Amino acid sequence: MKYRLFSFTVLAMTVIMGYSQTPSFKQMSKRLNANSLPLVNLTVNTSRLSSTGFVNGEIEIADYKKRTDPSSQNVKYLCKIRYRGASALKYDKKSFAVKLLDKSGCDLDANIFGIRNENDWILDAMAIDRIRMRNRVCFDLWNQMSSMPYVTNYGNRNGTKGEFVEVFINGSYQGLYCMTDKVDRTLLGLKKAKAGNDGHVAIRGLLYKGISWGSASDLLSYENAAINKLIWNAWELKYPDDYPSSSWQPLKDLIRFCSAQTDNHTYQKEWEAHFYKDNLVDFMTFAMAISLRDNGYKNMYLSCRNIEEDQRFLITPWDMDASLGGNWNGDRAEGTSHLNRFHGIGPYNRLYKENIDDFVGSLRGTWRKYSNSVFSQSNVERLLDCYADQFIKSGAWKREYEKWNGNPVPLGASPETELTYVKEWYKKNYVHLSKSLGVSK
């Protein structure tokens, strides 16, 4: 009994010492080297943090490569901070939204890691992802295959960019995160609302985000609800959020077109006046390739560049942790993708099921094109291995494992176990999707 008590005491002390010996932000900043991930320290009153309002603070970034400021490894900005997410807020490892500020408290744009000039940034905790990279890998793949159908200031990019970082709160280690830009008006090149001399505001660019499952987020029908709020049915108005009463009508019109109210002849004749065909085909191909499980129009953006000139809407994906053989709660989802996945979501419910304008042929051609490049097994494995290599060489995975294993999902002492599963899952899904679309491999 005494031996067991002594062993338990030693083990407990070892665990406690392991945590207490995790270096502080100041200590790790001094040890930066070519293998280090960038370090991010948030200085903030944690007792005031919430998801509903921003709290003033400071963000310091230490980057060995000096990508934010070529003259220094360390840069500091005043900022506002809040928790971000919906269901993810229940986890101990929280994600953060950060808004950079100048000394007068106004928005400040900074080109962090050379991603783009922006004041809004996200620190994604990836708490339910057992390899802490699914969302980033998926966005990388999306950015390789899809681009905007019009010219933007950011290389026609239709998805986020990000860098893996290690985050500290008031100097204490918080874990492995991905720091990314946002899907917003500037990234997508949406036209600003325009005020006339008579005070009337003309709504032009529009950005909606699907926030829950439902008939409205499936673009099939909607319930009457107040339109003077930022939330309507299963959608959130992201831009222009100053004028909700004037901004919901275009989405209502889109849902009405996609609904059963539109007869088949009108639908076939007019659907390309409402959507970009290449974007629809790209997204369905992409969703099947990586098996998105928590994205319909939930966890997706719909945008229109200028509703006064063009009523076509564009899809931009979001929040793709439930992918590549993973589920929304972090469990493994070993089943393969099925082409009927979008049968209940407009406009796929007609385009694919009824093969309007040879939509199925377009899917087949897109998979044939990208299955040998973007979605080749070698390209997907290259991305996975590249990020895993960063995690291991920097020591970030070891620190993440020690702090967050089992909370809320189990982590491997090395990312290799889950990586092996993901690679095997992808190989199986790749063969299945090729067979389903009639593309020989």
Short mmCIF file of C-alpha atoms in Angstrom, two decimals:
data_model
loop_
_atom_site.label_atom_id
_atom_site.label_comp_id
_atom_site.label_asym_id
_atom_site.label_seq_id
_atom_site.Cartn_x
_atom_site.Cartn_y
_atom_site.Cartn_z
CA MET A 1 0.00 0.00 0.00
CA LYS A 2 2.83 2.41 0.90
CA TYR A 3 4.57 1.59 -2.40
CA ARG A 4 1.41 2.31 -4.37
CA LEU A 5 0.91 5.62 -2.55
CA PHE A 6 4.51 6.60 -3.20
CA SER A 7 4.19 5.68 -6.90
CA PHE A 8 0.99 7.68 -7.24
CA THR A 9 2.60 10.68 -5.54
CA VAL A 10 5.60 10.58 -7.85
CA LEU A 11 3.34 10.24 -10.88
CA ALA A 12 1.17 13.16 -9.77
CA MET A 13 4.25 15.32 -9.14
CA THR A 14 5.60 14.39 -12.56
CA VAL A 15 2.36 15.42 -14.26
CA ILE A 16 2.17 18.67 -12.30
CA MET A 17 5.81 19.46 -13.01
CA GLY A 18 5.25 18.70 -16.68
CA TYR A 19 2.56 21.33 -16.85
CA SER A 20 4.38 23.84 -14.67
CA GLN A 21 7.49 23.50 -16.80
CA THR A 22 5.69 24.50 -20.00
CA PRO A 23 7.62 27.61 -21.05
CA SER A 24 5.99 31.02 -20.84
CA PHE A 25 5.55 33.26 -23.85
CA LYS A 26 8.58 35.29 -22.77
CA GLN A 27 10.74 32.18 -22.43
CA MET A 28 9.67 30.67 -25.75
CA SER A 29 10.09 33.99 -27.56
CA LYS A 30 13.76 33.94 -26.61
CA ARG A 31 14.14 30.42 -28.01
CA LEU A 32 12.63 31.03 -31.46
CA ASN A 33 14.36 29.13 -34.22
CA ALA A 34 13.75 28.00 -37.78
CA ASN A 35 11.52 25.13 -36.59
CA SER A 36 9.36 27.27 -34.28
CA LEU A 37 5.74 28.02 -35.03
CA PRO A 38 4.83 31.69 -34.54
CA LEU A 39 3.84 32.54 -30.99
CA VAL A 40 0.81 34.66 -30.12
CA ASN A 41 0.25 36.15 -26.67
CA LEU A 42 -3.10 37.70 -25.73
CA THR A 43 -3.02 40.05 -22.78
CA VAL A 44 -6.59 40.41 -21.51
CA ASN A 45 -8.76 40.30 -18.41
CA THR A 46 -10.02 36.72 -18.80
CA SER A 47 -12.80 37.21 -16.25
CA ARG A 48 -14.48 39.60 -18.69
CA LEU A 49 -14.15 37.45 -21.80
CA SER A 50 -17.38 36.25 -23.42
CA SER A 51 -18.79 35.49 -26.85
CA THR A 52 -21.20 38.43 -26.83
CA GLY A 53 -18.91 41.42 -26.55
CA PHE A 54 -15.31 42.47 -27.11
CA VAL A 55 -12.86 43.21 -24.31
CA ASN A 56 -9.88 45.52 -24.77
CA GLY A 57 -6.49 43.86 -24.72
CA GLU A 58 -3.19 43.48 -26.52
CA ILE A 59 -1.83 40.93 -28.94
CA GLU A 60 1.88 40.21 -29.37
CA ILE A 61 3.18 38.03 -32.19
CA ALA A 62 6.64 36.49 -32.24
CA ASP A 63 7.63 35.11 -35.64
CA TYR A 64 11.12 33.84 -36.44
CA LYS A 65 10.55 34.56 -40.15
CA LYS A 66 9.59 38.22 -39.50
CA ARG A 67 6.68 38.03 -41.94
CA THR A 68 4.56 40.67 -40.20
CA ASP A 69 7.35 43.18 -39.61
CA PRO A 70 10.61 42.56 -41.52
CA SER A 71 12.51 44.63 -38.95
CA SER A 72 11.53 42.62 -35.88
CA GLN A 73 10.53 39.15 -34.75
CA ASN A 74 8.07 40.62 -32.24
CA VAL A 75 5.16 42.95 -33.00
CA LYS A 76 2.46 44.28 -30.68
CA TYR A 77 -0.98 45.68 -31.37
CA LEU A 78 -3.77 47.03 -29.24
CA CYS A 79 -6.89 44.98 -29.90
CA LYS A 80 -10.32 43.85 -28.84
CA ILE A 81 -10.89 40.16 -28.04
CA ARG A 82 -13.88 37.87 -27.60
CA TYR A 83 -14.62 34.18 -27.67
CA ARG A 84 -15.98 32.95 -31.00
CA GLY A 85 -18.03 29.97 -32.11
CA ALA A 86 -21.39 28.44 -31.27
CA SER A 87 -21.40 24.83 -30.04
CA ALA A 88 -17.61 25.04 -29.61
CA LEU A 89 -18.06 27.47 -26.70
CA LYS A 90 -18.78 24.53 -24.40
CA TYR A 91 -15.19 23.32 -24.76
CA ASP A 92 -12.44 24.47 -22.40
CA LYS A 93 -10.16 25.24 -25.32
CA LYS A 94 -11.79 28.35 -26.77
CA SER A 95 -11.40 30.07 -30.12
CA PHE A 96 -10.94 33.84 -30.26
CA ALA A 97 -11.92 36.72 -32.51
CA VAL A 98 -9.39 39.56 -32.50
CA LYS A 99 -9.85 43.09 -33.85
CA LEU A 100 -6.72 45.21 -34.16
CA LEU A 101 -6.91 48.83 -32.96
CA ASP A 102 -4.81 51.95 -33.29
CA LYS A 103 -4.00 54.19 -30.31
CA SER A 104 -7.26 56.10 -30.71
CA GLY A 105 -9.31 52.89 -30.62
CA CYS A 106 -10.14 52.81 -34.35
CA ASP A 107 -9.75 49.77 -36.60
CA LEU A 108 -6.17 49.09 -37.64
CA ASP A 109 -5.24 46.94 -40.63
CA ALA A 110 -2.06 44.84 -40.46
CA ASN A 111 -0.65 42.29 -42.88
CA ILE A 112 -0.07 39.49 -40.39
CA PHE A 113 2.19 36.72 -41.76
CA GLY A 114 1.80 38.34 -45.18
CA ILE A 115 -1.77 37.00 -45.50
CA ARG A 116 -3.46 40.34 -46.23
CA ASN A 117 -4.06 43.78 -44.75
CA GLU A 118 -6.92 43.27 -42.31
CA ASN A 119 -8.02 44.21 -38.80
CA ASP A 120 -10.22 41.16 -38.10
CA TRP A 121 -8.45 37.90 -37.27
CA ILE A 122 -9.42 34.48 -35.95
CA LEU A 123 -7.55 32.18 -33.59
CA ASP A 124 -9.13 28.78 -34.27
CA ALA A 125 -8.78 26.31 -31.40
CA MET A 126 -9.64 23.19 -33.50
CA ALA A 127 -10.72 21.57 -30.22
CA ILE A 128 -12.64 18.60 -31.66
CA ASP A 129 -10.12 17.75 -34.38
CA ARG A 130 -7.79 14.92 -33.42
CA ILE A 131 -5.11 16.10 -35.86
CA ARG A 132 -5.68 19.85 -35.42
CA MET A 133 -5.45 20.53 -39.14
CA ARG A 134 -8.57 19.32 -40.95
CA ASN A 135 -10.07 22.78 -41.47
CA ARG A 136 -6.79 24.23 -42.70
CA VAL A 137 -6.06 21.34 -45.07
CA CYS A 138 -9.59 21.60 -46.50
CA PHE A 139 -9.26 25.33 -47.10
CA ASP A 140 -5.88 24.77 -48.75
CA LEU A 141 -7.47 22.26 -51.12
CA TRP A 142 -10.42 24.55 -51.80
CA ASN A 143 -8.10 27.46 -52.57
CA GLN A 144 -6.17 25.26 -55.00
CA MET A 145 -9.25 24.36 -57.02
CA SER A 146 -11.74 27.23 -56.68
CA SER A 147 -11.46 30.92 -57.38
CA MET A 148 -13.75 33.91 -57.59
CA PRO A 149 -15.66 34.37 -60.86
CA TYR A 150 -14.57 38.00 -60.92
CA VAL A 151 -11.38 39.89 -60.11
CA THR A 152 -10.65 40.75 -56.47
CA ASN A 153 -7.78 42.43 -54.63
CA TYR A 154 -6.67 39.12 -53.11
CA GLY A 155 -5.84 36.95 -56.07
CA ASN A 156 -9.47 35.91 -56.60
CA ARG A 157 -9.24 33.83 -53.43
CA ASN A 158 -12.53 32.30 -52.26
CA GLY A 159 -11.36 30.96 -48.91
CA THR A 160 -9.24 31.80 -45.89
CA LYS A 161 -5.50 31.59 -45.47
CA GLY A 162 -3.92 30.74 -42.15
CA GLU A 163 -0.80 29.89 -40.18
CA PHE A 164 -0.47 27.48 -37.29
CA VAL A 165 0.63 29.24 -34.13
CA GLU A 166 1.04 28.54 -30.43
CA VAL A 167 -1.17 30.74 -28.27
CA PHE A 168 -0.57 32.10 -24.79
CA ILE A 169 -3.02 33.92 -22.54
CA ASN A 170 -1.34 36.49 -20.31
CA GLY A 171 1.94 34.67 -20.91
CA SER A 172 0.63 31.20 -20.01
CA TYR A 173 0.49 28.42 -22.59
CA GLN A 174 -2.91 27.85 -24.19
CA GLY A 175 -2.17 25.50 -27.07
CA LEU A 176 -1.89 24.93 -30.81
CA TYR A 177 -4.13 27.21 -32.89
CA CYS A 178 -4.56 28.31 -36.48
CA MET A 179 -4.56 32.07 -37.06
CA THR A 180 -6.58 32.97 -40.14
CA ASP A 181 -8.22 35.84 -41.92
CA LYS A 182 -12.00 35.95 -42.26
CA VAL A 183 -14.49 35.48 -45.04
CA ASP A 184 -15.75 39.04 -45.33
CA ARG A 185 -16.72 41.83 -47.70
CA THR A 186 -13.15 42.83 -48.55
CA LEU A 187 -11.92 39.29 -49.25
CA LEU A 188 -14.85 38.59 -51.58
CA GLY A 189 -14.79 42.01 -53.23
CA LEU A 190 -18.40 42.88 -52.37
CA LYS A 191 -19.60 46.38 -53.19
CA LYS A 192 -20.34 48.68 -50.28
CA ALA A 193 -23.84 49.92 -49.59
CA LYS A 194 -24.25 53.36 -51.11
CA ALA A 195 -26.05 56.29 -49.45
CA GLY A 196 -27.74 58.82 -51.74
CA ASN A 197 -28.16 62.55 -51.19
CA ASP A 198 -31.76 61.93 -50.13
CA GLY A 199 -30.64 59.61 -47.32
CA HIS A 200 -31.75 56.44 -49.10
CA VAL A 201 -29.24 53.61 -48.83
CA ALA A 202 -28.81 51.36 -51.86
CA ILE A 203 -27.88 47.80 -50.85
CA ARG A 204 -25.31 46.34 -53.25
CA GLY A 205 -22.94 43.67 -51.92
CA LEU A 206 -24.49 40.99 -49.68
CA LEU A 207 -23.00 38.33 -47.40
CA TYR A 208 -25.05 35.74 -45.52
CA LYS A 209 -23.84 32.93 -43.26
CA GLY A 210 -25.79 29.72 -42.63
CA ILE A 211 -25.80 29.15 -38.88
CA SER A 212 -28.13 26.19 -38.37
CA TRP A 213 -29.87 23.36 -40.18
CA GLY A 214 -33.36 23.99 -41.50
CA SER A 215 -35.51 24.40 -44.57
CA ALA A 216 -34.35 27.99 -45.02
CA SER A 217 -30.66 27.03 -44.92
CA ASP A 218 -31.47 24.27 -47.43
CA LEU A 219 -32.90 27.00 -49.71
CA LEU A 220 -36.25 25.20 -49.85
CA SER A 221 -38.64 27.40 -47.86
CA TYR A 222 -38.73 29.94 -45.05
CA GLU A 223 -40.99 30.98 -42.23
CA ASN A 224 -42.21 34.52 -41.81
CA ALA A 225 -39.95 36.24 -39.31
CA ALA A 226 -38.85 39.77 -38.46
CA ILE A 227 -36.45 41.19 -41.03
CA ASN A 228 -35.11 44.02 -38.85
CA LYS A 229 -32.61 41.74 -37.13
CA LEU A 230 -29.27 40.22 -38.07
CA ILE A 231 -30.64 36.69 -37.63
CA TRP A 232 -33.43 35.52 -39.94
CA ASN A 233 -34.57 31.91 -40.09
CA ALA A 234 -31.33 29.87 -40.25
CA TRP A 235 -29.16 32.71 -41.54
CA GLU A 236 -27.01 35.53 -40.16
CA LEU A 237 -26.50 38.75 -42.08
CA LYS A 238 -22.76 39.47 -42.15
CA TYR A 239 -22.90 42.38 -44.61
CA PRO A 240 -24.29 45.02 -44.66
CA ASP A 241 -25.10 44.52 -40.97
CA ASP A 242 -26.16 48.15 -40.56
CA TYR A 243 -29.22 47.69 -42.78
CA PRO A 244 -30.92 44.36 -42.02
CA SER A 245 -34.42 45.47 -43.02
CA SER A 246 -33.24 46.19 -46.56
CA SER A 247 -30.91 43.21 -46.91
CA TRP A 248 -32.99 40.07 -46.45
CA GLN A 249 -35.19 40.36 -49.54
CA PRO A 250 -32.59 39.04 -52.04
CA LEU A 251 -32.13 35.87 -49.95
CA LYS A 252 -35.91 35.45 -49.69
CA ASP A 253 -36.12 35.75 -53.48
CA LEU A 254 -33.38 33.14 -53.91
CA ILE A 255 -35.12 30.68 -51.60
CA ARG A 256 -38.41 31.25 -53.37
CA PHE A 257 -36.75 30.49 -56.72
CA CYS A 258 -35.20 27.27 -55.39
CA SER A 259 -38.46 26.17 -53.78
CA ALA A 260 -41.28 24.08 -55.22
CA GLN A 261 -43.03 27.33 -56.20
CA THR A 262 -40.82 27.46 -59.31
CA ASP A 263 -41.93 25.09 -62.05
CA ASN A 264 -39.36 22.88 -63.77
CA HIS A 265 -39.38 24.78 -67.07
CA THR A 266 -38.69 28.14 -65.36
CA TYR A 267 -36.09 26.54 -63.10
CA GLN A 268 -34.13 25.05 -65.97
CA LYS A 269 -34.30 28.27 -67.95
CA GLU A 270 -33.29 30.66 -65.15
CA TRP A 271 -31.10 28.83 -62.61
CA GLU A 272 -27.84 30.23 -64.02
CA ALA A 273 -29.15 33.74 -63.39
CA HIS A 274 -29.04 32.90 -59.67
CA PHE A 275 -25.83 30.88 -59.27
CA TYR A 276 -22.36 30.54 -60.76
CA LYS A 277 -22.34 27.08 -62.31
CA ASP A 278 -18.61 26.46 -61.90
CA ASN A 279 -18.84 27.41 -58.23
CA LEU A 280 -21.73 24.99 -57.63
CA VAL A 281 -19.94 22.16 -59.40
CA ASP A 282 -16.65 22.89 -57.63
CA PHE A 283 -18.27 22.92 -54.21
CA MET A 284 -20.18 19.65 -54.65
CA THR A 285 -17.04 17.95 -55.99
CA PHE A 286 -15.02 19.34 -53.10
CA ALA A 287 -17.63 18.36 -50.49
CA MET A 288 -17.68 14.78 -51.81
CA ALA A 289 -13.89 14.52 -51.98
CA ILE A 290 -13.38 15.45 -48.32
CA SER A 291 -16.81 14.28 -47.07
CA LEU A 292 -18.10 17.41 -45.38
CA ARG A 293 -20.53 16.26 -42.70
CA ASP A 294 -21.66 19.48 -41.02
CA ASN A 295 -22.01 21.71 -44.07
CA GLY A 296 -25.09 22.17 -46.21
CA TYR A 297 -25.56 25.87 -46.29
CA LYS A 298 -25.06 25.64 -42.56
CA ASN A 299 -21.41 26.53 -42.04
CA MET A 300 -21.33 28.17 -45.46
CA TYR A 301 -21.45 31.66 -46.83
CA LEU A 302 -23.60 32.95 -49.67
CA SER A 303 -22.55 36.23 -51.21
CA CYS A 304 -23.57 38.51 -54.05
CA ARG A 305 -21.08 41.04 -55.37
CA ASN A 306 -23.60 43.71 -56.40
CA ILE A 307 -27.29 42.83 -56.37
CA GLU A 308 -28.06 45.90 -58.47
CA GLU A 309 -26.08 44.49 -61.41
CA ASP A 310 -25.99 40.71 -61.02
CA GLN A 311 -28.26 38.46 -58.92
CA ARG A 312 -25.91 35.46 -58.91
CA PHE A 313 -24.86 34.08 -55.54
CA LEU A 314 -21.53 32.49 -54.66
CA ILE A 315 -20.75 29.69 -52.19
CA THR A 316 -17.79 29.98 -49.80
CA PRO A 317 -17.26 27.10 -47.33
CA TRP A 318 -16.59 27.51 -43.62
CA ASP A 319 -15.84 25.48 -40.48
CA MET A 320 -14.70 22.18 -41.98
CA ASP A 321 -13.50 20.26 -38.91
CA ALA A 322 -16.09 17.56 -39.68
CA SER A 323 -14.30 16.25 -42.76
CA LEU A 324 -11.69 13.76 -43.94
CA GLY A 325 -13.24 10.92 -41.99
CA GLY A 326 -14.06 13.01 -38.93
CA ASN A 327 -17.42 13.92 -37.41
CA TRP A 328 -18.75 17.13 -35.85
CA ASN A 329 -18.04 15.87 -32.31
CA GLY A 330 -14.53 14.60 -32.99
CA ASP A 331 -15.51 10.96 -33.44
CA ARG A 332 -14.36 9.09 -36.50
CA ALA A 333 -16.86 8.88 -39.35
CA GLU A 334 -15.54 6.04 -41.44
CA GLY A 335 -18.27 5.96 -44.10
CA THR A 336 -17.60 7.24 -47.60
CA SER A 337 -19.28 10.16 -49.38
CA HIS A 338 -22.56 9.65 -51.20
CA LEU A 339 -23.71 11.67 -54.18
CA ASN A 340 -27.23 11.85 -52.76
CA ARG A 341 -25.86 13.87 -49.84
CA PHE A 342 -27.24 17.07 -51.42
CA HIS A 343 -30.58 15.70 -52.64
CA GLY A 344 -32.44 17.79 -50.06
CA ILE A 345 -30.53 21.03 -50.61
CA GLY A 346 -31.27 23.63 -53.27
CA PRO A 347 -30.35 23.99 -56.05
CA TYR A 348 -28.64 20.57 -56.07
CA ASN A 349 -31.96 18.87 -55.35
CA ARG A 350 -32.92 19.57 -58.96
CA LEU A 351 -29.62 20.10 -60.77
CA TYR A 352 -28.18 16.75 -59.75
CA LYS A 353 -31.30 14.64 -59.32
CA GLU A 354 -32.78 15.76 -62.65
CA ASN A 355 -29.38 16.26 -64.32
CA ILE A 356 -30.33 19.70 -65.60
CA ASP A 357 -27.92 20.92 -68.30
CA ASP A 358 -25.86 17.75 -67.78
CA PHE A 359 -24.92 18.75 -64.25
CA VAL A 360 -23.77 15.19 -63.50
CA GLY A 361 -21.47 15.34 -66.52
CA SER A 362 -19.98 18.57 -65.14
CA LEU A 363 -19.32 16.87 -61.79
CA ARG A 364 -17.68 13.95 -63.57
CA GLY A 365 -15.49 16.26 -65.63
CA THR A 366 -14.44 18.30 -62.60
CA TRP A 367 -13.53 15.19 -60.60
CA ARG A 368 -11.61 13.81 -63.57
CA LYS A 369 -9.70 17.12 -63.81
CA TYR A 370 -8.80 17.51 -60.15
CA SER A 371 -8.51 13.88 -59.04
CA ASN A 372 -5.08 13.78 -60.67
CA SER A 373 -3.91 17.08 -59.17
CA VAL A 374 -5.60 18.85 -56.23
CA PHE A 375 -7.37 15.74 -54.96
CA SER A 376 -4.69 13.23 -55.82
CA GLN A 377 -3.73 11.08 -52.87
CA SER A 378 -0.18 12.37 -53.08
CA ASN A 379 -1.26 16.03 -52.84
CA VAL A 380 -3.57 15.43 -49.88
CA GLU A 381 -0.93 13.39 -48.08
CA ARG A 382 1.66 16.08 -48.81
CA LEU A 383 -0.43 18.70 -47.03
CA LEU A 384 -1.12 16.41 -44.07
CA ASP A 385 2.54 15.44 -43.71
CA CYS A 386 3.76 19.04 -44.10
CA TYR A 387 1.66 20.29 -41.20
CA ALA A 388 2.40 17.24 -39.04
CA ASP A 389 6.10 17.86 -39.62
CA GLN A 390 5.68 21.46 -38.42
CA PHE A 391 3.85 20.29 -35.29
CA ILE A 392 6.50 17.72 -34.40
CA LYS A 393 9.67 19.69 -35.17
CA SER A 394 8.43 22.77 -33.31
CA GLY A 395 7.44 20.73 -30.25
CA ALA A 396 3.92 22.16 -30.53
CA TRP A 397 2.27 18.74 -30.75
CA LYS A 398 3.93 17.54 -27.54
CA ARG A 399 2.76 20.64 -25.70
CA GLU A 400 -0.74 20.34 -27.18
CA TYR A 401 -0.93 16.68 -26.18
CA GLU A 402 0.18 17.39 -22.62
CA LYS A 403 -2.37 20.16 -22.18
CA TRP A 404 -5.43 18.97 -24.12
CA ASN A 405 -5.36 15.18 -24.54
CA GLY A 406 -8.84 13.91 -23.68
CA ASN A 407 -10.32 17.39 -23.43
CA PRO A 408 -12.61 17.10 -25.30
CA VAL A 409 -11.18 14.41 -27.65
CA PRO A 410 -8.34 11.92 -27.33
CA LEU A 411 -5.07 12.90 -28.97
CA GLY A 412 -2.18 10.65 -29.90
CA ALA A 413 1.23 11.22 -28.37
CA SER A 414 2.16 11.74 -32.04
CA PRO A 415 -0.22 12.89 -34.79
CA GLU A 416 0.81 9.82 -36.80
CA THR A 417 -1.94 7.51 -35.54
CA GLU A 418 -4.78 9.77 -36.67
CA LEU A 419 -2.88 10.72 -39.84
CA THR A 420 -2.66 7.05 -40.81
CA TYR A 421 -6.41 6.72 -40.32
CA VAL A 422 -7.13 9.86 -42.40
CA LYS A 423 -4.88 8.70 -45.24
CA GLU A 424 -6.53 5.27 -45.34
CA TRP A 425 -9.97 6.86 -45.20
CA TYR A 426 -9.10 9.22 -48.04
CA LYS A 427 -7.78 6.40 -50.21
CA LYS A 428 -11.05 4.50 -49.70
CA ASN A 429 -13.20 7.58 -50.39
CA TYR A 430 -11.17 8.48 -53.47
CA VAL A 431 -11.82 5.07 -55.03
CA HIS A 432 -15.49 5.17 -54.04
CA LEU A 433 -16.08 8.64 -55.49
CA SER A 434 -14.29 7.77 -58.72
CA LYS A 435 -16.46 4.68 -59.10
CA SER A 436 -19.66 6.61 -58.26
CA LEU A 437 -18.93 9.21 -60.93
CA GLY A 438 -17.79 6.67 -63.50
CA VAL A 439 -14.21 7.93 -63.62
CA SER A 440 -11.77 5.07 -64.04
CA LYS A 441 -8.67 5.04 -61.83
#
